[in-house]
C-alpha cells in the first residue's frame, strides 16, 4: 500500500542561509595629538553618546599653544619687515651699478641677502602653520557621525601625544560578515555580489528583520573554517525600526538563483537520483531527475514530467521497476495543472504541497 502525490512544477528562488554579528563600518580610537590637561568634556562624550562629525568632544588647555602662536605670528611679521628692507636695498644697489662698466656680481646686487630674508619669511610662515595646527589640536573632534563606545579620560587628566581618549564607531553604515560554504556559491547569482539579504534576530522577545545588501566579498578562504565571507551593509542602523545595534547576532537569508519548472519534494523518496512514479497501470516507474539541491528533508529537482504524473510519497520496501502497486484510498489524485505560480519566499522546512493545498510553499533551497 503506497501513498501518492501529484508532481507540481513551479518557479522558485533559492535561498542561502548564513549568520553574522553586526559591526560598524569604521572603528576609530581617539588619541591626543598634543600634551596638556583636559579642561572640558562634551556631555555627549560618554559611553552610548551619539555625536555628529566635527563635534568637540574634549578640550585640552590651550593657553601655552595660544602663546606659541602669538610668538610665531610676531616672528613672521619681523621676517616680512626685514624682507621689505632687503628688497629696498636691492633696488638701491642696482641703481648704484647703472652707468658703470663691467657686470655686477650677485653679492654686489645683494641677491644672497635677499634669498636669505625670503627663506626666513618661509620659515616663519611654517612656524605659524605649525602653531595654528597645534592650537586646533587642543580640541578633539568627532571624525564622523558616530556612537561613543568608551571614554578613557576625565576632567583634569594630563595627556601626551598618543594618549588614548576613547573609541567611536561610525553609525552611517553597519556591516555583517556572512560565512558562505564553497558548495553554496553555486546557488547564488554572480557569487552573491549585489544579492538582497534579510537579517533576522530576536529583539525584546520577538523576531525582527532588516534588509541589507551584499556589497563585497573578502576574496579569501578562511584557513580555519574553509569559508569565504561576504559582507552585507545596512544604512543608518540606529535609525531603523527597530534599531539594529552593533554586536547583535543575526541570521541571514541571501536571495539566490531563480529556477524555472522545478519540483520540491521529500528527499527520502529519491532512489539513486531517480523519482518513483505511479504509471497509469499503477505500476512503479523510476524516472531519472536532475537533483539541483538537497537541504534538510527536502530536495529540489527538475525533470520531464507529464501533467498527470504522480510520485510515490510513502516509503518503498524492496522497490523493483514495473512492480504492481496498490494505492491507499483517498491519496490518488485526479489530473491537475502542471505548474504553480512562482514562490520566491518558500521556506526549507514547510511540508511539500499536496493536491488539497496547491498553493502551499515548498523548499526554498
mmCIF file of C-alpha atoms in Angstrom:
data_model
loop_
_atom_site.group_PDB
_atom_site.id
_atom_site.type_symbol
_atom_site.label_atom_id
_atom_site.label_comp_id
_atom_site.label_asym_id
_atom_site.label_seq_id
_atom_site.Cartn_x
_atom_site.Cartn_y
_atom_site.Cartn_z
ATOM 1 C CA UNK A 1 0.000 0.000 0.000
ATOM 2 C CA UNK A 2 1.545 3.299 -1.092
ATOM 3 C CA UNK A 3 0.596 6.952 -0.955
ATOM 4 C CA UNK A 4 0.952 9.228 -3.960
ATOM 5 C CA UNK A 5 1.064 12.969 -4.556
ATOM 6 C CA UNK A 6 0.882 14.973 -7.777
ATOM 7 C CA UNK A 7 4.086 16.245 -9.390
ATOM 8 C CA UNK A 8 3.746 20.030 -9.294
ATOM 9 C CA UNK A 9 6.323 22.222 -11.009
ATOM 10 C CA UNK A 10 6.900 25.830 -10.146
ATOM 11 C CA UNK A 11 9.320 28.728 -10.425
ATOM 12 C CA UNK A 12 11.450 29.041 -7.315
ATOM 13 C CA UNK A 13 14.042 31.419 -5.927
ATOM 14 C CA UNK A 14 16.731 29.680 -3.927
ATOM 15 C CA UNK A 15 17.890 30.973 -0.573
ATOM 16 C CA UNK A 16 21.302 30.654 1.037
ATOM 17 C CA UNK A 17 21.427 30.937 4.792
ATOM 18 C CA UNK A 18 24.210 32.284 6.960
ATOM 19 C CA UNK A 19 24.803 34.223 10.158
ATOM 20 C CA UNK A 20 26.916 37.057 11.471
ATOM 21 C CA UNK A 21 27.414 39.818 14.031
ATOM 22 C CA UNK A 22 26.556 43.450 13.305
ATOM 23 C CA UNK A 23 29.668 45.659 13.266
ATOM 24 C CA UNK A 24 30.341 49.305 12.372
ATOM 25 C CA UNK A 25 31.898 50.246 9.072
ATOM 26 C CA UNK A 26 34.619 52.248 10.871
ATOM 27 C CA UNK A 27 36.087 51.981 14.379
ATOM 28 C CA UNK A 28 38.295 54.875 15.432
ATOM 29 C CA UNK A 29 40.441 55.223 18.527
ATOM 30 C CA UNK A 30 40.528 58.855 19.603
ATOM 31 C CA UNK A 31 44.027 59.957 20.660
ATOM 32 C CA UNK A 32 45.561 63.200 21.827
ATOM 33 C CA UNK A 33 47.870 64.938 19.358
ATOM 34 C CA UNK A 34 49.237 67.498 21.823
ATOM 35 C CA UNK A 35 50.072 67.406 25.500
ATOM 36 C CA UNK A 36 48.199 69.181 28.257
ATOM 37 C CA UNK A 37 45.412 68.957 30.808
ATOM 38 C CA UNK A 38 41.821 68.106 29.847
ATOM 39 C CA UNK A 39 39.821 71.231 30.653
ATOM 40 C CA UNK A 40 36.441 70.428 29.141
ATOM 41 C CA UNK A 41 34.472 67.340 28.124
ATOM 42 C CA UNK A 42 31.347 67.254 25.989
ATOM 43 C CA UNK A 43 28.189 65.900 27.587
ATOM 44 C CA UNK A 44 27.918 63.554 24.579
ATOM 45 C CA UNK A 45 31.411 62.187 25.139
ATOM 46 C CA UNK A 46 30.125 59.282 27.246
ATOM 47 C CA UNK A 47 29.605 55.614 26.519
ATOM 48 C CA UNK A 48 26.475 55.351 24.389
ATOM 49 C CA UNK A 49 26.514 59.011 23.353
ATOM 50 C CA UNK A 50 25.748 59.914 19.737
ATOM 51 C CA UNK A 51 27.923 62.604 18.152
ATOM 52 C CA UNK A 52 28.000 64.371 14.798
ATOM 53 C CA UNK A 53 31.011 64.884 12.566
ATOM 54 C CA UNK A 54 33.082 67.834 13.834
ATOM 55 C CA UNK A 55 31.603 67.920 17.354
ATOM 56 C CA UNK A 56 34.153 68.953 20.000
ATOM 57 C CA UNK A 57 34.436 66.028 22.410
ATOM 58 C CA UNK A 58 37.276 67.228 24.625
ATOM 59 C CA UNK A 59 39.379 70.380 25.049
ATOM 60 C CA UNK A 60 42.985 70.452 26.218
ATOM 61 C CA UNK A 61 44.419 73.521 27.981
ATOM 62 C CA UNK A 62 45.257 75.785 25.041
ATOM 63 C CA UNK A 63 46.980 78.748 26.764
ATOM 64 C CA UNK A 64 50.541 77.621 26.021
ATOM 65 C CA UNK A 65 49.646 76.927 22.385
ATOM 66 C CA UNK A 66 47.996 80.346 22.030
ATOM 67 C CA UNK A 67 51.225 81.944 23.304
ATOM 68 C CA UNK A 68 53.313 79.921 20.848
ATOM 69 C CA UNK A 69 51.061 81.060 18.019
ATOM 70 C CA UNK A 70 51.436 84.709 19.025
ATOM 71 C CA UNK A 71 55.234 84.329 19.063
ATOM 72 C CA UNK A 72 55.154 82.663 15.638
ATOM 73 C CA UNK A 73 52.991 85.434 14.203
ATOM 74 C CA UNK A 74 55.338 88.088 15.636
ATOM 75 C CA UNK A 75 58.348 86.320 14.144
ATOM 76 C CA UNK A 76 56.583 86.238 10.775
ATOM 77 C CA UNK A 77 55.897 89.971 10.842
ATOM 78 C CA UNK A 78 59.522 90.692 11.793
ATOM 79 C CA UNK A 79 60.765 88.491 8.951
ATOM 80 C CA UNK A 80 58.404 90.155 6.476
ATOM 81 C CA UNK A 81 59.648 93.623 7.567
ATOM 82 C CA UNK A 82 63.295 92.548 7.145
ATOM 83 C CA UNK A 83 62.429 91.205 3.678
ATOM 84 C CA UNK A 84 60.921 94.529 2.636
ATOM 85 C CA UNK A 85 64.043 96.352 3.836
ATOM 86 C CA UNK A 86 66.263 93.992 1.901
ATOM 87 C CA UNK A 87 64.201 94.457 -1.260
ATOM 88 C CA UNK A 88 64.673 98.217 -0.911
ATOM 89 C CA UNK A 89 68.429 97.768 -0.538
ATOM 90 C CA UNK A 90 68.460 95.575 -3.671
ATOM 91 C CA UNK A 91 66.874 98.436 -5.634
ATOM 92 C CA UNK A 92 69.458 100.879 -4.316
ATOM 93 C CA UNK A 93 72.307 98.516 -5.246
ATOM 94 C CA UNK A 94 71.022 98.195 -8.825
ATOM 95 C CA UNK A 95 70.841 101.940 -9.227
ATOM 96 C CA UNK A 96 74.426 102.314 -7.994
ATOM 97 C CA UNK A 97 75.651 99.924 -10.698
ATOM 98 C CA UNK A 98 73.828 101.677 -13.501
ATOM 99 C CA UNK A 99 76.224 103.556 -15.823
ATOM 100 C CA UNK A 100 79.263 101.663 -14.594
ATOM 101 C CA UNK A 101 81.377 99.384 -16.691
ATOM 102 C CA UNK A 102 81.511 95.622 -16.137
ATOM 103 C CA UNK A 103 78.965 93.129 -14.895
ATOM 104 C CA UNK A 104 77.849 93.391 -11.269
ATOM 105 C CA UNK A 105 78.292 90.325 -9.072
ATOM 106 C CA UNK A 106 75.419 88.642 -7.263
ATOM 107 C CA UNK A 107 76.846 89.798 -3.988
ATOM 108 C CA UNK A 108 77.073 93.420 -5.134
ATOM 109 C CA UNK A 109 73.370 93.257 -6.093
ATOM 110 C CA UNK A 110 72.598 91.714 -2.651
ATOM 111 C CA UNK A 111 70.991 88.597 -4.139
ATOM 112 C CA UNK A 112 72.251 86.262 -1.376
ATOM 113 C CA UNK A 113 70.936 88.621 1.303
ATOM 114 C CA UNK A 114 67.544 88.767 -0.451
ATOM 115 C CA UNK A 115 67.341 84.974 -0.699
ATOM 116 C CA UNK A 116 68.196 84.685 2.985
ATOM 117 C CA UNK A 117 65.388 87.035 4.018
ATOM 118 C CA UNK A 118 62.920 85.223 1.780
ATOM 119 C CA UNK A 119 63.888 81.918 3.433
ATOM 120 C CA UNK A 120 63.372 83.437 6.871
ATOM 121 C CA UNK A 121 59.861 84.502 5.889
ATOM 122 C CA UNK A 122 59.037 80.981 4.693
ATOM 123 C CA UNK A 123 60.376 79.500 7.920
ATOM 124 C CA UNK A 124 58.304 81.944 9.950
ATOM 125 C CA UNK A 125 55.195 81.049 7.938
ATOM 126 C CA UNK A 126 55.820 77.367 8.634
ATOM 127 C CA UNK A 127 56.074 78.128 12.355
ATOM 128 C CA UNK A 128 52.730 79.927 12.232
ATOM 129 C CA UNK A 129 51.142 76.972 10.434
ATOM 130 C CA UNK A 130 52.572 74.520 12.967
ATOM 131 C CA UNK A 131 51.433 76.638 15.902
ATOM 132 C CA UNK A 132 47.961 77.045 14.382
ATOM 133 C CA UNK A 133 47.650 73.289 13.894
ATOM 134 C CA UNK A 134 48.760 72.584 17.464
ATOM 135 C CA UNK A 135 46.207 75.064 18.767
ATOM 136 C CA UNK A 136 43.451 73.408 16.725
ATOM 137 C CA UNK A 137 44.510 70.012 18.042
ATOM 138 C CA UNK A 138 43.711 71.089 21.581
ATOM 139 C CA UNK A 139 40.117 70.431 20.537
ATOM 140 C CA UNK A 140 39.420 66.727 19.976
ATOM 141 C CA UNK A 141 36.628 66.411 17.405
ATOM 142 C CA UNK A 142 34.433 63.549 16.233
ATOM 143 C CA UNK A 143 35.723 62.297 12.853
ATOM 144 C CA UNK A 144 32.207 61.353 11.663
ATOM 145 C CA UNK A 145 28.659 60.766 12.852
ATOM 146 C CA UNK A 146 29.237 58.132 15.465
ATOM 147 C CA UNK A 147 28.492 56.311 18.678
ATOM 148 C CA UNK A 148 30.860 56.636 21.628
ATOM 149 C CA UNK A 149 31.686 53.167 22.931
ATOM 150 C CA UNK A 150 34.296 54.148 25.531
ATOM 151 C CA UNK A 151 35.884 57.166 27.221
ATOM 152 C CA UNK A 152 39.213 56.742 28.994
ATOM 153 C CA UNK A 153 39.886 60.246 30.381
ATOM 154 C CA UNK A 154 38.211 62.630 32.776
ATOM 155 C CA UNK A 155 38.395 66.290 33.762
ATOM 156 C CA UNK A 156 41.929 67.258 34.774
ATOM 157 C CA UNK A 157 43.602 64.249 33.145
ATOM 158 C CA UNK A 158 47.035 65.093 31.756
ATOM 159 C CA UNK A 159 47.582 63.633 28.300
ATOM 160 C CA UNK A 160 50.536 63.354 25.944
ATOM 161 C CA UNK A 161 50.571 62.877 22.163
ATOM 162 C CA UNK A 162 49.307 59.351 21.521
ATOM 163 C CA UNK A 163 47.307 59.048 24.748
ATOM 164 C CA UNK A 164 44.064 57.149 24.060
ATOM 165 C CA UNK A 165 40.963 59.178 24.914
ATOM 166 C CA UNK A 166 38.218 56.769 23.831
ATOM 167 C CA UNK A 167 36.640 54.832 20.976
ATOM 168 C CA UNK A 168 33.957 55.828 18.489
ATOM 169 C CA UNK A 169 32.003 53.735 15.952
ATOM 170 C CA UNK A 170 30.551 55.181 12.744
ATOM 171 C CA UNK A 171 26.758 54.948 12.527
ATOM 172 C CA UNK A 172 26.214 55.741 8.862
ATOM 173 C CA UNK A 173 26.550 52.089 7.827
ATOM 174 C CA UNK A 174 26.567 48.734 9.585
ATOM 175 C CA UNK A 175 28.236 45.642 8.192
ATOM 176 C CA UNK A 176 27.681 41.931 8.743
ATOM 177 C CA UNK A 177 30.301 39.345 7.715
ATOM 178 C CA UNK A 178 28.486 36.279 6.420
ATOM 179 C CA UNK A 179 30.406 32.982 6.079
ATOM 180 C CA UNK A 180 29.419 31.028 2.959
ATOM 181 C CA UNK A 181 30.473 27.428 2.337
ATOM 182 C CA UNK A 182 32.109 26.782 -1.022
ATOM 183 C CA UNK A 183 29.350 24.405 -2.131
ATOM 184 C CA UNK A 184 26.712 27.102 -1.563
ATOM 185 C CA UNK A 185 28.101 29.583 -4.096
ATOM 186 C CA UNK A 186 26.516 27.629 -6.942
ATOM 187 C CA UNK A 187 23.111 28.748 -5.682
ATOM 188 C CA UNK A 188 23.994 32.479 -5.798
ATOM 189 C CA UNK A 189 23.965 34.804 -8.798
ATOM 190 C CA UNK A 190 27.329 36.437 -9.501
ATOM 191 C CA UNK A 191 28.913 34.805 -6.436
ATOM 192 C CA UNK A 192 26.454 36.725 -4.284
ATOM 193 C CA UNK A 193 27.605 40.259 -5.112
ATOM 194 C CA UNK A 194 24.612 42.597 -5.042
ATOM 195 C CA UNK A 195 22.329 39.953 -3.530
ATOM 196 C CA UNK A 196 19.483 41.107 -1.307
ATOM 197 C CA UNK A 197 19.730 39.906 2.279
ATOM 198 C CA UNK A 198 17.181 39.635 5.065
ATOM 199 C CA UNK A 199 18.731 39.783 8.539
ATOM 200 C CA UNK A 200 16.760 38.392 11.456
ATOM 201 C CA UNK A 201 17.298 38.483 15.205
ATOM 202 C CA UNK A 202 15.388 38.277 18.442
ATOM 203 C CA UNK A 203 14.705 41.767 19.796
ATOM 204 C CA UNK A 204 12.770 42.285 23.027
ATOM 205 C CA UNK A 205 11.343 38.800 22.851
ATOM 206 C CA UNK A 206 10.103 38.952 19.252
ATOM 207 C CA UNK A 207 11.702 38.374 15.860
ATOM 208 C CA UNK A 208 12.748 41.472 13.947
ATOM 209 C CA UNK A 209 14.098 41.733 10.422
ATOM 210 C CA UNK A 210 16.161 44.208 8.421
ATOM 211 C CA UNK A 211 17.022 44.469 4.737
ATOM 212 C CA UNK A 212 20.655 44.524 3.656
ATOM 213 C CA UNK A 213 22.706 44.102 0.504
ATOM 214 C CA UNK A 214 25.932 42.254 -0.291
ATOM 215 C CA UNK A 215 28.499 44.878 -1.299
ATOM 216 C CA UNK A 216 31.723 42.869 -1.448
ATOM 217 C CA UNK A 217 33.463 39.571 -0.929
ATOM 218 C CA UNK A 218 36.567 39.319 1.238
ATOM 219 C CA UNK A 219 38.054 37.213 -1.539
ATOM 220 C CA UNK A 220 39.930 34.631 0.533
ATOM 221 C CA UNK A 221 39.048 31.282 2.064
ATOM 222 C CA UNK A 222 39.365 31.271 5.849
ATOM 223 C CA UNK A 223 42.080 28.826 6.908
ATOM 224 C CA UNK A 224 40.162 27.501 9.902
ATOM 225 C CA UNK A 225 36.551 27.334 8.723
ATOM 226 C CA UNK A 226 37.221 26.960 4.960
ATOM 227 C CA UNK A 227 34.505 29.528 4.424
ATOM 228 C CA UNK A 228 34.519 32.650 2.256
ATOM 229 C CA UNK A 229 32.992 35.767 3.756
ATOM 230 C CA UNK A 230 30.504 38.039 2.025
ATOM 231 C CA UNK A 231 29.880 41.449 3.579
ATOM 232 C CA UNK A 232 26.351 42.844 3.830
ATOM 233 C CA UNK A 233 25.651 46.502 4.552
ATOM 234 C CA UNK A 234 22.709 48.227 6.229
ATOM 235 C CA UNK A 235 22.353 52.007 6.007
ATOM 236 C CA UNK A 236 21.752 54.061 9.186
ATOM 237 C CA UNK A 237 21.372 51.066 11.534
ATOM 238 C CA UNK A 238 20.386 53.211 14.527
ATOM 239 C CA UNK A 239 17.585 54.832 12.542
ATOM 240 C CA UNK A 240 15.992 51.501 11.625
ATOM 241 C CA UNK A 241 12.750 50.373 13.237
ATOM 242 C CA UNK A 242 13.626 48.558 15.361
ATOM 243 C CA UNK A 243 17.189 49.822 15.592
ATOM 244 C CA UNK A 244 19.985 47.460 14.601
ATOM 245 C CA UNK A 245 22.613 47.692 17.366
ATOM 246 C CA UNK A 246 26.272 46.817 16.936
ATOM 247 C CA UNK A 247 27.169 43.457 18.418
ATOM 248 C CA UNK A 248 23.792 41.868 17.657
ATOM 249 C CA UNK A 249 23.938 38.269 16.430
ATOM 250 C CA UNK A 250 21.762 37.794 13.346
ATOM 251 C CA UNK A 251 20.772 35.052 10.959
ATOM 252 C CA UNK A 252 20.832 35.938 7.273
ATOM 253 C CA UNK A 253 18.927 34.773 4.216
ATOM 254 C CA UNK A 254 20.509 35.644 0.864
ATOM 255 C CA UNK A 255 18.425 35.708 -2.297
ATOM 256 C CA UNK A 256 19.835 33.192 -4.747
ATOM 257 C CA UNK A 257 19.186 31.977 -8.265
ATOM 258 C CA UNK A 258 15.752 31.871 -9.890
ATOM 259 C CA UNK A 259 14.814 28.384 -11.061
ATOM 260 C CA UNK A 260 12.077 27.512 -13.521
ATOM 261 C CA UNK A 261 9.971 24.332 -13.717
ATOM 262 C CA UNK A 262 11.323 22.620 -10.610
ATOM 263 C CA UNK A 263 9.684 20.285 -8.135
ATOM 264 C CA UNK A 264 10.046 20.420 -4.347
ATOM 265 C CA UNK A 265 9.572 17.055 -2.670
ATOM 266 C CA UNK A 266 10.713 14.964 0.308
ATOM 267 C CA UNK A 267 14.345 13.995 -0.067
ATOM 268 C CA UNK A 268 13.905 10.485 1.296
ATOM 269 C CA UNK A 269 11.783 9.292 -1.643
ATOM 270 C CA UNK A 270 14.633 9.686 -4.156
ATOM 271 C CA UNK A 271 16.387 6.431 -5.037
ATOM 272 C CA UNK A 272 19.834 6.901 -6.581
ATOM 273 C CA UNK A 273 18.779 10.164 -8.204
ATOM 274 C CA UNK A 274 15.535 8.709 -9.520
ATOM 275 C CA UNK A 275 11.976 9.608 -8.602
ATOM 276 C CA UNK A 276 9.434 6.764 -8.092
ATOM 277 C CA UNK A 277 6.287 7.479 -10.107
ATOM 278 C CA UNK A 278 2.966 5.725 -10.413
ATOM 279 C CA UNK A 279 2.187 4.992 -14.072
ATOM 280 C CA UNK A 280 -1.395 4.771 -15.464
ATOM 281 C CA UNK A 281 -1.390 0.988 -14.900
ATOM 282 C CA UNK A 282 -0.480 1.545 -11.228
ATOM 283 C CA UNK A 283 2.981 0.173 -11.685
ATOM 284 C CA UNK A 284 6.237 1.530 -10.283
ATOM 285 C CA UNK A 285 8.227 3.595 -12.742
ATOM 286 C CA UNK A 286 11.572 5.169 -11.778
ATOM 287 C CA UNK A 287 12.272 8.396 -13.669
ATOM 288 C CA UNK A 288 15.717 9.987 -13.699
ATOM 289 C CA UNK A 289 15.698 13.578 -12.463
ATOM 290 C CA UNK A 290 18.266 16.347 -12.063
ATOM 291 C CA UNK A 291 18.801 16.909 -8.357
ATOM 292 C CA UNK A 292 19.534 20.609 -8.055
ATOM 293 C CA UNK A 293 19.685 20.934 -4.303
ATOM 294 C CA UNK A 294 19.125 18.915 -1.151
ATOM 295 C CA UNK A 295 18.613 20.775 2.096
ATOM 296 C CA UNK A 296 17.270 19.200 5.239
ATOM 297 C CA UNK A 297 14.362 16.913 4.462
ATOM 298 C CA UNK A 298 13.609 18.377 1.058
ATOM 299 C CA UNK A 299 15.032 18.202 -2.434
ATOM 300 C CA UNK A 300 14.647 20.477 -5.439
ATOM 301 C CA UNK A 301 14.625 18.508 -8.699
ATOM 302 C CA UNK A 302 13.973 19.084 -12.376
ATOM 303 C CA UNK A 303 12.727 16.555 -14.922
ATOM 304 C CA UNK A 304 10.472 15.868 -17.888
ATOM 305 C CA UNK A 305 7.125 15.382 -16.174
ATOM 306 C CA UNK A 306 3.637 14.964 -17.570
ATOM 307 C CA UNK A 307 0.540 16.733 -16.304
ATOM 308 C CA UNK A 308 -0.823 13.524 -14.765
ATOM 309 C CA UNK A 309 2.418 12.304 -13.175
ATOM 310 C CA UNK A 310 2.195 11.321 -9.525
ATOM 311 C CA UNK A 311 5.115 10.425 -7.288
ATOM 312 C CA UNK A 312 5.082 7.872 -4.507
ATOM 313 C CA UNK A 313 5.387 9.757 -1.222
ATOM 314 C CA UNK A 314 5.466 6.778 1.152
ATOM 315 C CA UNK A 315 8.426 4.511 1.820
ATOM 316 C CA UNK A 316 9.002 1.621 -0.583
ATOM 317 C CA UNK A 317 10.405 -1.685 0.641
ATOM 318 C CA UNK A 318 12.477 -3.528 -1.939
ATOM 319 C CA UNK A 319 11.213 -1.498 -4.927
ATOM 320 C CA UNK A 320 11.508 -3.077 -8.362
ATOM 321 C CA UNK A 321 10.930 -1.293 -11.650
ATOM 322 C CA UNK A 322 7.483 -2.189 -13.048
ATOM 323 C CA UNK A 323 6.179 -3.811 -9.868
ATOM 324 C CA UNK A 324 2.427 -3.565 -9.347
ATOM 325 C CA UNK A 325 1.388 -1.144 -6.609
ATOM 326 C CA UNK A 326 -1.722 -0.714 -4.502
ATOM 327 C CA UNK A 327 -2.652 2.889 -3.816
ATOM 328 C CA UNK A 328 -4.037 3.907 -0.436
ATOM 329 C CA UNK A 329 -7.632 5.072 -0.602
ATOM 330 C CA UNK A 330 -8.031 8.827 -0.904
ATOM 331 C CA UNK A 331 -4.440 9.549 -1.934
ATOM 332 C CA UNK A 332 -4.654 9.011 -5.681
ATOM 333 C CA UNK A 333 -5.161 12.392 -7.300
ATOM 334 C CA UNK A 334 -7.095 13.326 -10.451
ATOM 335 C CA UNK A 335 -5.250 15.136 -13.292
ATOM 336 C CA UNK A 336 -4.147 18.622 -12.199
ATOM 337 C CA UNK A 337 -2.452 21.644 -13.713
ATOM 338 C CA UNK A 338 1.264 21.151 -14.138
ATOM 339 C CA UNK A 339 2.515 24.453 -12.705
ATOM 340 C CA UNK A 340 2.170 26.627 -9.653
ATOM 341 C CA UNK A 341 2.999 30.350 -9.579
ATOM 342 C CA UNK A 342 6.496 31.436 -8.636
ATOM 343 C CA UNK A 343 7.113 31.177 -4.909
ATOM 344 C CA UNK A 344 10.089 33.369 -4.059
ATOM 345 C CA UNK A 345 9.724 33.143 -0.294
ATOM 346 C CA UNK A 346 9.415 29.412 0.232
ATOM 347 C CA UNK A 347 10.953 28.056 3.388
ATOM 348 C CA UNK A 348 13.000 24.868 3.718
ATOM 349 C CA UNK A 349 11.053 23.093 6.453
ATOM 350 C CA UNK A 350 7.487 23.574 5.228
ATOM 351 C CA UNK A 351 5.596 20.487 4.109
ATOM 352 C CA UNK A 352 5.596 19.558 0.448
ATOM 353 C CA UNK A 353 2.321 20.872 -1.054
ATOM 354 C CA UNK A 354 -0.366 18.344 -1.856
ATOM 355 C CA UNK A 355 -3.446 18.468 -4.036
ATOM 356 C CA UNK A 356 -5.614 19.833 -1.252
ATOM 357 C CA UNK A 357 -3.258 22.780 -0.703
ATOM 358 C CA UNK A 358 -1.998 23.625 -4.206
ATOM 359 C CA UNK A 359 -0.535 26.956 -3.132
ATOM 360 C CA UNK A 360 1.375 25.784 -0.078
ATOM 361 C CA UNK A 361 5.019 26.798 -0.037
ATOM 362 C CA UNK A 362 7.807 24.320 -0.623
ATOM 363 C CA UNK A 363 11.537 24.268 -0.113
ATOM 364 C CA UNK A 364 13.415 27.484 -0.754
ATOM 365 C CA UNK A 365 16.612 25.551 -1.209
#
